Coordinates of C-alpha atoms and ligand atoms in Angstrom, one line a residue:
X534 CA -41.3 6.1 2.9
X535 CA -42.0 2.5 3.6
X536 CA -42.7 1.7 7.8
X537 CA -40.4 -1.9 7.1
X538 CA -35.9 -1.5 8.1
X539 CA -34.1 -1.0 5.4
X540 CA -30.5 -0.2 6.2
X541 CA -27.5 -0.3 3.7
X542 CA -23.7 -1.2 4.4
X543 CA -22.6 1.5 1.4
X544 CA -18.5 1.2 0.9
X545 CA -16.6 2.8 -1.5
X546 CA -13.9 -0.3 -3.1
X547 CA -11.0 2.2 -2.6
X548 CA -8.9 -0.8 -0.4
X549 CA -10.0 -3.9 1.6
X550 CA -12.3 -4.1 4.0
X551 CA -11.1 -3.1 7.4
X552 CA -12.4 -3.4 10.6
X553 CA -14.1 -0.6 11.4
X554 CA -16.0 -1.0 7.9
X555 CA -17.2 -3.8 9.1
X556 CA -18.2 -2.9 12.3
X557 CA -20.5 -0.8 10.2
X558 CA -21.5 -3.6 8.3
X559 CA -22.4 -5.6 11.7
X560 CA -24.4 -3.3 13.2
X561 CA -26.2 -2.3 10.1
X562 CA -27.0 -5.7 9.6
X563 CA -27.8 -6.4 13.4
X564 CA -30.2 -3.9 13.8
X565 CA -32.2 -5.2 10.1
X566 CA -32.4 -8.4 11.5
X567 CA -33.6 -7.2 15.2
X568 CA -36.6 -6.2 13.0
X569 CA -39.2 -8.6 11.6
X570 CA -38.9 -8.0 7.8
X571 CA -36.1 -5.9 8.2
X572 CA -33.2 -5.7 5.3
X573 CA -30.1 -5.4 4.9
X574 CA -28.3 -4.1 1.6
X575 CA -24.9 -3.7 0.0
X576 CA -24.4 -0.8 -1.9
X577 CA -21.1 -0.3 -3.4
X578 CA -20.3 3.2 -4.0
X579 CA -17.8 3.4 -7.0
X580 CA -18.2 7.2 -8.4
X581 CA -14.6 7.4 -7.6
X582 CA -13.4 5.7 -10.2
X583 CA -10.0 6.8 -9.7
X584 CA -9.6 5.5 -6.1
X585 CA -11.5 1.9 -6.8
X586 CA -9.1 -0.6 -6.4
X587 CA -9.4 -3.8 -8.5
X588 CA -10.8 -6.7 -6.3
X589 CA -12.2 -4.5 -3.4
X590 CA -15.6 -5.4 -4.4
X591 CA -14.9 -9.0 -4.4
X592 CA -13.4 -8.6 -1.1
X593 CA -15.8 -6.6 0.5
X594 CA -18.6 -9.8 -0.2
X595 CA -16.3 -12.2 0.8
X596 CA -15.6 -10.3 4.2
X597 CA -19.8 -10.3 4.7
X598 CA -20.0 -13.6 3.9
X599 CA -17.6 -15.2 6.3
X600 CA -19.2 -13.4 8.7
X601 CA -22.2 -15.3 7.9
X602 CA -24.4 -12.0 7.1
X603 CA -27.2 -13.0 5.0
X604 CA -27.5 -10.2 2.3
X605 CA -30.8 -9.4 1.1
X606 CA -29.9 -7.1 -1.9
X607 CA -26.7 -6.2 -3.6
X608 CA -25.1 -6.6 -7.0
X609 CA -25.0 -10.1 -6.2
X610 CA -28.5 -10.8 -5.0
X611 CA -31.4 -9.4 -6.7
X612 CA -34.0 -6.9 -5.6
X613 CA -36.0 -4.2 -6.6
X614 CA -33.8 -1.8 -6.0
X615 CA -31.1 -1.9 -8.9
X616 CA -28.3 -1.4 -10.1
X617 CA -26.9 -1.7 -6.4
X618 CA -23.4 -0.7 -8.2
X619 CA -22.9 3.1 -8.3
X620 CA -21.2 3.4 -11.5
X621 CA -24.0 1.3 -12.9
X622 CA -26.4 4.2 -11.9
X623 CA -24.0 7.1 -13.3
X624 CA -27.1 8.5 -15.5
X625 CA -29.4 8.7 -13.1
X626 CA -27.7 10.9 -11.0
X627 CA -27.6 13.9 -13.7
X628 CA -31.5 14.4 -13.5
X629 CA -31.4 14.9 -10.0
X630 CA -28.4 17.8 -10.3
X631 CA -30.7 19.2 -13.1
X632 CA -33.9 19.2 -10.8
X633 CA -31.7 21.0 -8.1
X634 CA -30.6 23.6 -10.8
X635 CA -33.9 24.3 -11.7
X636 CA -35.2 25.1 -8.5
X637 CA -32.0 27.4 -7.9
X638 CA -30.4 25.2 -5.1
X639 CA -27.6 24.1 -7.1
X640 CA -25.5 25.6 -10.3
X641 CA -23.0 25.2 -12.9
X642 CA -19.6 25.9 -12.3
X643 CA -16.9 26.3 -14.8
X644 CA -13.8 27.5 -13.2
X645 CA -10.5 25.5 -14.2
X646 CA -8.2 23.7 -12.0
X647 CA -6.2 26.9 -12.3
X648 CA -8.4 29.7 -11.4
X649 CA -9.7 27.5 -8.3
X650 CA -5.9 27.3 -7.2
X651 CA -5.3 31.2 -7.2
X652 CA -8.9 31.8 -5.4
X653 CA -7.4 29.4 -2.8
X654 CA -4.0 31.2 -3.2
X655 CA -5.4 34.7 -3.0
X656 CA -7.4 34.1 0.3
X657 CA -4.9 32.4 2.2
X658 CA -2.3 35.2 1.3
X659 CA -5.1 37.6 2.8
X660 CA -4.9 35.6 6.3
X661 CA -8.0 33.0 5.5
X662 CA -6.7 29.1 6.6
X663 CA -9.1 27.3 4.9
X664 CA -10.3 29.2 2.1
X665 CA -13.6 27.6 0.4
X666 CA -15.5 28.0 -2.6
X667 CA -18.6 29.6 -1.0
X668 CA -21.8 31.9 -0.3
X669 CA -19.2 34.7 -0.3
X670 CA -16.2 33.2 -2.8
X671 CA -18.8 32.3 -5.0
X672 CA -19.6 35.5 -6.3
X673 CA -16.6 36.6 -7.0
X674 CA -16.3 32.9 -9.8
X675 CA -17.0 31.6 -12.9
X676 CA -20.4 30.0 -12.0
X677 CA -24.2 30.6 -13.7
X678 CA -24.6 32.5 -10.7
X679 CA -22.3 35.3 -11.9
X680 CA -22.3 34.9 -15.6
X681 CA -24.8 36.4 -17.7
X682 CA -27.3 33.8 -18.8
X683 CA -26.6 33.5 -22.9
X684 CA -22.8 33.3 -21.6
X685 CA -23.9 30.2 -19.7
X686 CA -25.8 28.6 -22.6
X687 CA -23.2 29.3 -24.8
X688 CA -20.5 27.9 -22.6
X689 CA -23.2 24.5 -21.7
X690 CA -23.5 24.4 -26.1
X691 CA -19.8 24.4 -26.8
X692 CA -19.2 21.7 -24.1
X693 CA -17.4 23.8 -21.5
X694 CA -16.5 21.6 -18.6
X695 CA -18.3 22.1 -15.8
X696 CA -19.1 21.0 -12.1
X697 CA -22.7 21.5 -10.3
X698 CA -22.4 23.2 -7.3
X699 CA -24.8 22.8 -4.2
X700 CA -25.1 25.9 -2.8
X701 CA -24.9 26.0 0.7
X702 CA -27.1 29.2 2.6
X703 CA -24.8 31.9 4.1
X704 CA -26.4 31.6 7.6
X705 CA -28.5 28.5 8.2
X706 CA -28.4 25.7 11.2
X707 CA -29.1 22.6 9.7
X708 CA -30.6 20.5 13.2
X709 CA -30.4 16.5 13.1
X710 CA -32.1 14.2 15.4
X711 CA -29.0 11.2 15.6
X712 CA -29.9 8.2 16.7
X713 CA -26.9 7.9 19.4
X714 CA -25.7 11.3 19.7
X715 CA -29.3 13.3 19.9
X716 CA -29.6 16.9 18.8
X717 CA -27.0 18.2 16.6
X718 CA -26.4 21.2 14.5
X719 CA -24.2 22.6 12.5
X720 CA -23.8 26.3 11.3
X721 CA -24.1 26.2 7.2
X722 CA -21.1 28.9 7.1
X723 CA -18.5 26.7 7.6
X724 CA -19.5 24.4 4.8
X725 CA -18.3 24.5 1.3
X726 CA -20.8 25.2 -1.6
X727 CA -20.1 20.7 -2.5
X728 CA -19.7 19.4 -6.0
X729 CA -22.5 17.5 -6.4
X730 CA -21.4 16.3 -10.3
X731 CA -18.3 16.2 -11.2
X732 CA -16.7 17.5 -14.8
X733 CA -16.7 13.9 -16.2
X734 CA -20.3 13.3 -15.4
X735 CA -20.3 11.2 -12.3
X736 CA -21.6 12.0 -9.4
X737 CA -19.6 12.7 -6.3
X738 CA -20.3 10.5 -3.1
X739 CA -22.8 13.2 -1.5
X740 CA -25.2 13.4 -4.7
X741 CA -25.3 9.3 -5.6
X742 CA -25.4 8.4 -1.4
X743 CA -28.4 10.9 -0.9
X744 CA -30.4 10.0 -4.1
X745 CA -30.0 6.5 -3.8
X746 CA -30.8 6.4 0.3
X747 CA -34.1 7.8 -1.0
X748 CA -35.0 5.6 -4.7
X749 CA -33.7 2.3 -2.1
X750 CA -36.2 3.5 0.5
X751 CA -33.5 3.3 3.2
X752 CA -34.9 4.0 6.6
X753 CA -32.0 4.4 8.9
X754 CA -28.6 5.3 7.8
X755 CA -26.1 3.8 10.6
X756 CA -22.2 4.9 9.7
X757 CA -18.8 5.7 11.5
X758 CA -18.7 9.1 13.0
X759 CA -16.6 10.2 10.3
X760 CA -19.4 10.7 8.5
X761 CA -21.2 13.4 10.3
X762 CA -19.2 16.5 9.3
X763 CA -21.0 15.4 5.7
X764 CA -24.3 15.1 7.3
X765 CA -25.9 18.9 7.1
X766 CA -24.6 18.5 3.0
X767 CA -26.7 15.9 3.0
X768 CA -29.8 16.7 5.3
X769 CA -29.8 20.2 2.9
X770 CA -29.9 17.8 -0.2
X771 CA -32.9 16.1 1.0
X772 CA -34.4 19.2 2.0
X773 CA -34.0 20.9 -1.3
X774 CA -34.9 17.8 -3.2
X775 CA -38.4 17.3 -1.1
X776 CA -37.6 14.0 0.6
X777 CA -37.7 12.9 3.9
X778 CA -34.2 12.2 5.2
X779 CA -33.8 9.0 6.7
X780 CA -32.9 8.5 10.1
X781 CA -29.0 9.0 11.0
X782 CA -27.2 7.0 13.2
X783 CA -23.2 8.1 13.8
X784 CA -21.3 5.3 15.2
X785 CA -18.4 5.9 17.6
X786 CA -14.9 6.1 16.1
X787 CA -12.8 2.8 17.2
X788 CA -9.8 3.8 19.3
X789 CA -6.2 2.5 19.4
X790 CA -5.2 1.2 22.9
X791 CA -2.2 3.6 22.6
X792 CA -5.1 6.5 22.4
X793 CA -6.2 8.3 19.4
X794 CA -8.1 6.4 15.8
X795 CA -7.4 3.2 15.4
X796 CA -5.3 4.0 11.7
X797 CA -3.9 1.7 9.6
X798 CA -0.5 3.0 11.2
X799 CA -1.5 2.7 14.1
X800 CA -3.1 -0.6 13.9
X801 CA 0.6 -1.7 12.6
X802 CA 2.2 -0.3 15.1
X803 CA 0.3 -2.6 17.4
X804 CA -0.1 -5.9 15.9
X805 CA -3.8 -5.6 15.2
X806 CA -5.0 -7.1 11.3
X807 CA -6.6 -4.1 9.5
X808 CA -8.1 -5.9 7.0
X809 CA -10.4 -8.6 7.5
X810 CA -8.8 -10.5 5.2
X811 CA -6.4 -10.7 7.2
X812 CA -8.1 -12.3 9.9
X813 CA -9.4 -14.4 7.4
X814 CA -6.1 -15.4 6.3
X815 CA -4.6 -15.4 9.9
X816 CA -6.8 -18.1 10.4
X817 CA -9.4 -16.3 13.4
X818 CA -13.0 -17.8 13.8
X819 CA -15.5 -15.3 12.5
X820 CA -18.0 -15.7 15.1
X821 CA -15.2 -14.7 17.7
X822 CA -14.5 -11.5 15.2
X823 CA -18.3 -11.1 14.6
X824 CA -18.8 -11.2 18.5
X825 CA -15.9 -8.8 19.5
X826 CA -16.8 -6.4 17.2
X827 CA -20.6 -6.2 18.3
X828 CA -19.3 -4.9 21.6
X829 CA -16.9 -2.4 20.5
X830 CA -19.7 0.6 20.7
X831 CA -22.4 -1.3 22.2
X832 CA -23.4 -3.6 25.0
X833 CA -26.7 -5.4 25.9
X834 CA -26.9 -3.8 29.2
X835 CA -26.2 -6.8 31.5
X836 CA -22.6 -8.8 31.7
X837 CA -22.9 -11.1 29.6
X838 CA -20.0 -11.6 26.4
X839 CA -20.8 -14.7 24.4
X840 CA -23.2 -14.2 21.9
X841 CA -23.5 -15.8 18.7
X842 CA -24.4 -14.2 15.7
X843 CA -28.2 -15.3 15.7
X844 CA -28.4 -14.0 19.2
X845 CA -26.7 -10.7 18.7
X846 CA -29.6 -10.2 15.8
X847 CA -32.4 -10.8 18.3
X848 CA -30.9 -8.3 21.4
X849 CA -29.1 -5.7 19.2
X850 CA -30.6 -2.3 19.6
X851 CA -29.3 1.3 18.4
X852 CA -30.1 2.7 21.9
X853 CA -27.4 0.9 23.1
X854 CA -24.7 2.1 21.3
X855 CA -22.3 4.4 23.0
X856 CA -21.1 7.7 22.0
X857 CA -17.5 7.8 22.7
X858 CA -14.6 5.7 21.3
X859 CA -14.3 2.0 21.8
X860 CA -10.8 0.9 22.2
X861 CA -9.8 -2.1 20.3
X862 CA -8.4 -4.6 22.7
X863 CA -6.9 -7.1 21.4
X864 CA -6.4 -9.4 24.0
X865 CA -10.1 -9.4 24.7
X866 CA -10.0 -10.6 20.6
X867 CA -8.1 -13.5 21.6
X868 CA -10.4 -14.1 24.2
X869 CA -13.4 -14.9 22.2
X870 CA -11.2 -16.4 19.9
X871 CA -10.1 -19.5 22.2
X872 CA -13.6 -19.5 23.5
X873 CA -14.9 -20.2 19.9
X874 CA -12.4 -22.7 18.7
X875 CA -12.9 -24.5 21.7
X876 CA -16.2 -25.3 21.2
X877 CA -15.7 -26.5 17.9
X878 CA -15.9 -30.4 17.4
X879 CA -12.2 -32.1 17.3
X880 CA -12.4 -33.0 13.9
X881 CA -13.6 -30.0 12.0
X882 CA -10.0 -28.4 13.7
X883 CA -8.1 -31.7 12.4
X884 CA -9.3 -31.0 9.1
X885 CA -8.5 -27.5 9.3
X886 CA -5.0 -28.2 11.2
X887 CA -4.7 -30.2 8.2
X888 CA -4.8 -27.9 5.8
X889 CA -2.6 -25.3 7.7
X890 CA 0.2 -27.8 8.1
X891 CA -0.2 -28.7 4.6
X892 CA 0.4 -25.3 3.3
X893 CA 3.0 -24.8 5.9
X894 CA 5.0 -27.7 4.3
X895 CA 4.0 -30.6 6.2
X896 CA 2.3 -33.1 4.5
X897 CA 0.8 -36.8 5.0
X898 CA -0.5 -36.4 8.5
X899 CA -2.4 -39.4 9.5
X900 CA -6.2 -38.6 10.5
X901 CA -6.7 -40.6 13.8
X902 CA -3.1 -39.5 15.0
X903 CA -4.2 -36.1 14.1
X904 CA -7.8 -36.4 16.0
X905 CA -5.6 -37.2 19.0
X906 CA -3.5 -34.4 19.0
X907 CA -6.0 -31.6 19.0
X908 CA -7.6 -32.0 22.6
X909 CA -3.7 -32.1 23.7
X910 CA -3.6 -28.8 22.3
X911 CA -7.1 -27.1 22.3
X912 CA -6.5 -25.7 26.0
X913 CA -2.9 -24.0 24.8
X914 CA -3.5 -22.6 21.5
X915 CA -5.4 -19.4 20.8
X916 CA -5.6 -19.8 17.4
X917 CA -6.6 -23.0 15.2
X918 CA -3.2 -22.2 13.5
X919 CA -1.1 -22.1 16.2
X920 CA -2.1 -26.2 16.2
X921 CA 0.4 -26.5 13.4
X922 CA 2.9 -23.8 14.6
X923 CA 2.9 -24.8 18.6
X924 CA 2.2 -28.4 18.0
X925 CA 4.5 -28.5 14.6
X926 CA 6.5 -31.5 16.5
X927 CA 3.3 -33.7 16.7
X928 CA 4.1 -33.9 13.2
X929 CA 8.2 -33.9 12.4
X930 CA 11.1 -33.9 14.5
X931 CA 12.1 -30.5 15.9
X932 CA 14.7 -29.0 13.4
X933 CA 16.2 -26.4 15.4
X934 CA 16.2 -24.6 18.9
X935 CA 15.9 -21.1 18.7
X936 CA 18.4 -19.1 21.5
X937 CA 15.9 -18.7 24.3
X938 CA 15.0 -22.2 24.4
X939 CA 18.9 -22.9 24.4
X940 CA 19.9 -21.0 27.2
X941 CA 17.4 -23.2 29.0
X942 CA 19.7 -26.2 28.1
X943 CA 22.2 -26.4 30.8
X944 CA 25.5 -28.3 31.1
X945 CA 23.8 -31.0 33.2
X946 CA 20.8 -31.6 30.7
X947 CA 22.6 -34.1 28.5
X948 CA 23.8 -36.6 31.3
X949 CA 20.0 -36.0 33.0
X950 CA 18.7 -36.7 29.6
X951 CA 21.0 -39.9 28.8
X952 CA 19.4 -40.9 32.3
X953 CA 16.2 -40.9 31.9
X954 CA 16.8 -42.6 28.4
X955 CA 18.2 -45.6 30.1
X956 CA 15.1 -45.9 32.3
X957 CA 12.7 -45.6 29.2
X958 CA 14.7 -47.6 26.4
X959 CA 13.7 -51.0 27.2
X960 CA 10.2 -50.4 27.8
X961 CA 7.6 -52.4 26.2
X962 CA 5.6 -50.1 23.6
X963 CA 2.3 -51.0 25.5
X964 CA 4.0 -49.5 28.9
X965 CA 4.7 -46.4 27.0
X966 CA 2.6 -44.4 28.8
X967 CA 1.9 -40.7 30.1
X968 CA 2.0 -42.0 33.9
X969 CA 4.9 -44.0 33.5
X970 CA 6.5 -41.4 31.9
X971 CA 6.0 -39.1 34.7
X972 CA 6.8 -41.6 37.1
X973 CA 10.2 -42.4 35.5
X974 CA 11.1 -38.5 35.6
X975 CA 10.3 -38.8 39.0
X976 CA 12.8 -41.7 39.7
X977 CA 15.4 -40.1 37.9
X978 CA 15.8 -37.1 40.1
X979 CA 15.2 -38.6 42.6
X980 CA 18.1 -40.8 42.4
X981 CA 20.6 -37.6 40.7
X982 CA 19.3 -35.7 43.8
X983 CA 17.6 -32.8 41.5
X984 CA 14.9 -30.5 41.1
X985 CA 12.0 -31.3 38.6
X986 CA 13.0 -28.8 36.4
X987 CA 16.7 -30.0 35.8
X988 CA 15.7 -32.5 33.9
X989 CA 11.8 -31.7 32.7
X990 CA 12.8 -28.6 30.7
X991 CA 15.6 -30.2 28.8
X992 CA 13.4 -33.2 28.1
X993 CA 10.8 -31.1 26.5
X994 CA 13.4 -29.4 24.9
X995 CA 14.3 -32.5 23.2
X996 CA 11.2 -33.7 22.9
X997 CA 9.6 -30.4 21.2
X998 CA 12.0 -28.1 20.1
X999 CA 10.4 -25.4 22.6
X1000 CA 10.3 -24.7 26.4
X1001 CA 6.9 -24.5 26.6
X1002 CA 3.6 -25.9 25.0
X1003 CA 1.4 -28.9 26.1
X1004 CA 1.2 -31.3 29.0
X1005 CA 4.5 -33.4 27.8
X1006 CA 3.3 -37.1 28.4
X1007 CA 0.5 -37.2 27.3
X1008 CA 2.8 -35.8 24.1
X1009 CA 5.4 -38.2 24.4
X1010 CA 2.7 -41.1 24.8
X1011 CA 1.2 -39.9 21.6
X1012 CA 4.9 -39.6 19.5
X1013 CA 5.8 -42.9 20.5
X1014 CA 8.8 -44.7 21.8
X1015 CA 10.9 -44.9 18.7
X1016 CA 10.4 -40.9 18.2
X1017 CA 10.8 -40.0 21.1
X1018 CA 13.9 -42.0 21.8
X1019 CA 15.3 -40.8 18.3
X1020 CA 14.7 -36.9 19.7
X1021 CA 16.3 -37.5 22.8
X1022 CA 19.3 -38.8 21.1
X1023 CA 19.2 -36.4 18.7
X1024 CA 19.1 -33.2 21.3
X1025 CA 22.1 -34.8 23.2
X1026 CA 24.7 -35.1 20.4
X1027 CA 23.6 -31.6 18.8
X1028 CA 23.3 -29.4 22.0
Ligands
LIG534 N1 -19.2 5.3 0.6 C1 -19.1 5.7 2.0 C2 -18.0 4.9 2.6 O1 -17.1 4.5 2.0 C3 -20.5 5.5 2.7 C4 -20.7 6.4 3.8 C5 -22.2 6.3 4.2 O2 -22.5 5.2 4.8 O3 -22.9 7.2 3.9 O4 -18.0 4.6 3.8

């Protein structure tokens, strides 16, 4: 084994990527690039033809990328490694369940779909939960460990389907040495004697994952927690085969705030994006994702919260990842999410504003006026799409009031309204200004004898279709006289 990192992010394109296989992919990455030389590898693990879903791949890349992950080898960057595509490997695999064969650590099985049923059929009916095709099952199935050895060539010669078999030692511990959790073992009777090939030829996940670990030269193998009821399969596999395991790292499950896995039901249930796509598509900054997720599971030790990417890379260490489950807090998401579009420069958000508004129906927003509404905004909004949803009255007039802005209209706000119109409708467009504004509010109650909210919630009302948002002069200044005259008038005869 070579002394440099290699680590691989290894998903199966059964769905999109969600967030917890990209927390995987972070700190996979992370910790290559905390290493001089280190790399970082995308595997895609398609045996599963079955379960691949069209475009997963594709999505899976374009999740890494708008992280900003640099990917050293992968289908789509070369390398010595290759294929980097499973199904692209499928006859590779069958030497390797012929090597284990030979040396008597695996075997052929040919029971059918049938006969496997009633053996799980028989066993539960004799008081056994989870019956298992094993040291003890084995024996009693149609395997080359039970057949006589011309009936097994004969059945091999007349193209019998089969499945290789691992099998699995009645009594063995199998000890690991994982990175985060230390010491663990696992008693080999409760495993299952694995398929290692399957009838049609391909590999299942166990065979391909622990052969290509080794042909890649990976040196650290960092997944969810999931993984580690699979692990002694796989540690036995190396064993058998010669090799070296690499080292394991099991990271902690994410949590739902509610308590338990964070599952795509439960995810639902509470408003958080599954998929990074949908992040994408909801319009988040990926440094405030890439961020967030670095510190569900691990923590550089001190109190600080805002790293970038680059920085993350230089202090992320495996040491510091925590064994129990890190709840996804969504607020804390938000968070970094304001704290990163923030610090963006006005006018990459007015070109991205753009956009939005553009495919949210609003078209032929002028640039400068545009530069001049974002820092209006940038304090209020959490995300850069909320410019165009919040602030969606910069652009056109408000069309409607939903019912909780209406019941803040009261039966006073029309004649306060009409009021302050008078003050402001023979104003010079150069004395259209935020403090004048104010000042003329000011004036007005004072003279109907009011509070300051009589007549400032109905005039944002009328002003922005909403009872809350951004400092309204400043607003109003921006819109204009002529608008914001137009709105008032509007609000009065419609409310
Ligand atoms: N293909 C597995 C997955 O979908 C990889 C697990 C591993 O990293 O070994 O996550």
């Amino acid at each position: 084994m070579t002394s440099t990192v290699r680590v691989r992010f290894a998903p199966s394109p059964t769905g999109f990527l969600h967030i917890g296989g990209l927390r995987t992919a972070l700190y996979n990455y992370l910790f290559a690039r905390s290493h001089k030389d280190g790399k970082f590898i995308l595997r895609i693990e398609d045996t599963d033809l079955k379960r691949t879903v069209e475009g997963a791949d594709q999505d899976i890349l374009d999740s890494l990328t708008w992280c900003g992950f640099k990917i050293d080898e992968s289908p789509y960057h070369s390398g010595e490694y290759g294929p980097y595509r499973q199904s692209e490997r499928k006859d590779l695999y069958k030497k390797y369940a012929d090597q284990l064969i030979e040396s008597g650590h695996a075997y052929y099985a040919f029971d059918t779909e049938e006969e496997l049923t009633e053996m799980r059929e028989r066993l539960e009916k004799s008081g056994n939960p989870s019956p298992k095709y094993d040291s003890i099952t084995r024996q009693s199935m149609k395997n080359s460990l039970t057949l006589p050895k011309d009936e097994v060539e004969k059945k091999l010669s007349e193209g019998t389907p089969y499945v290789v078999r691992l099998k699995v030692p009645r009594r063995e511990t199998v000890r690991i040495e994982d990175k985060i959790r230390g010491i663990v073992s696992f008693e080999t009777k409760g495993l299952d004697d694995q398929v290692l090939l399957k009838s049609d030829g391909m590999p299942t996940y166990h065979l391909a994952n622990v052969v290509d670990d080794h042909l890649m030269e990976i040196s650290h193998v960092i997944r969810g927690e999931e993984w580690l009821s699979s692990t002694p399969k796989h540690i036995l596999l190396y064993q058998y085969f010669g090799w070296e395991p690499p080292i394991m790292a099991h990271l902690p499950l994410i949590m739902s705030p509610s308590g338990g896995k964070l599952s795509k039901r439960k995810a639902e249930e509470e408003g958080i994006p599954i998929n990074t796509k949908e992040y994408i598509k909801q319009h988040y900054e990926p440094e405030a994702l890439v961020n967030f997720l670095a510190y569900l599971g691990w923590s550089p030790g001190d109190d600080s919260e805002i790293h970038s990417l680059d920085e993350l890379c230089r202090i992320f260490s495996l040491d510091r990842v925590s064994k129990g489950g890190a709840v996804f807090n969504h607020k804390k998401l938000m968070w970094y999410n304001e704290h990163y579009m923030r610090e963006k420069p006005d006018r990459e958000l007015a070109e991205r504003v753009k956009e939005i508004a553009f495919s949210n129906g609003v078209s032929g927003i002028d640039d400068d006026y545009l530069q001049q509404v974002i820092p209006l905004m940038k304090e209020r909004v959490s995300k850069v799409d909320e410019f165009a949803t919040l602030g969606r009255f910069f652009f056109e007039d408000p069309q409607e009031y939903d019912e909780k802005t209406l019941k803040k209209w009261k039966d006073d706000s029309p004649e306060l309204v009409k009021a302050y119109r008078e003050k402001i409708e023979d104003w010079d467009e150069e004395d259209f200004k935020a403090d004048k504004l104010k000042a003329a509010l000011q004036e007005v109650i004072d003279e109907k004898g009011v509070g300051f909210g009589k007549l400032m919630m109905p005039l944002r009302i009328a002003t922005t279709g909403l009872s809350f948002g951004p400092d309204l002069f400043p607003a109003m200044e921006l819109l204009g006289k002529e608008t914001v005259l137009r709105r008032l008038d509007r609000a009065v005869e419609k409310l």
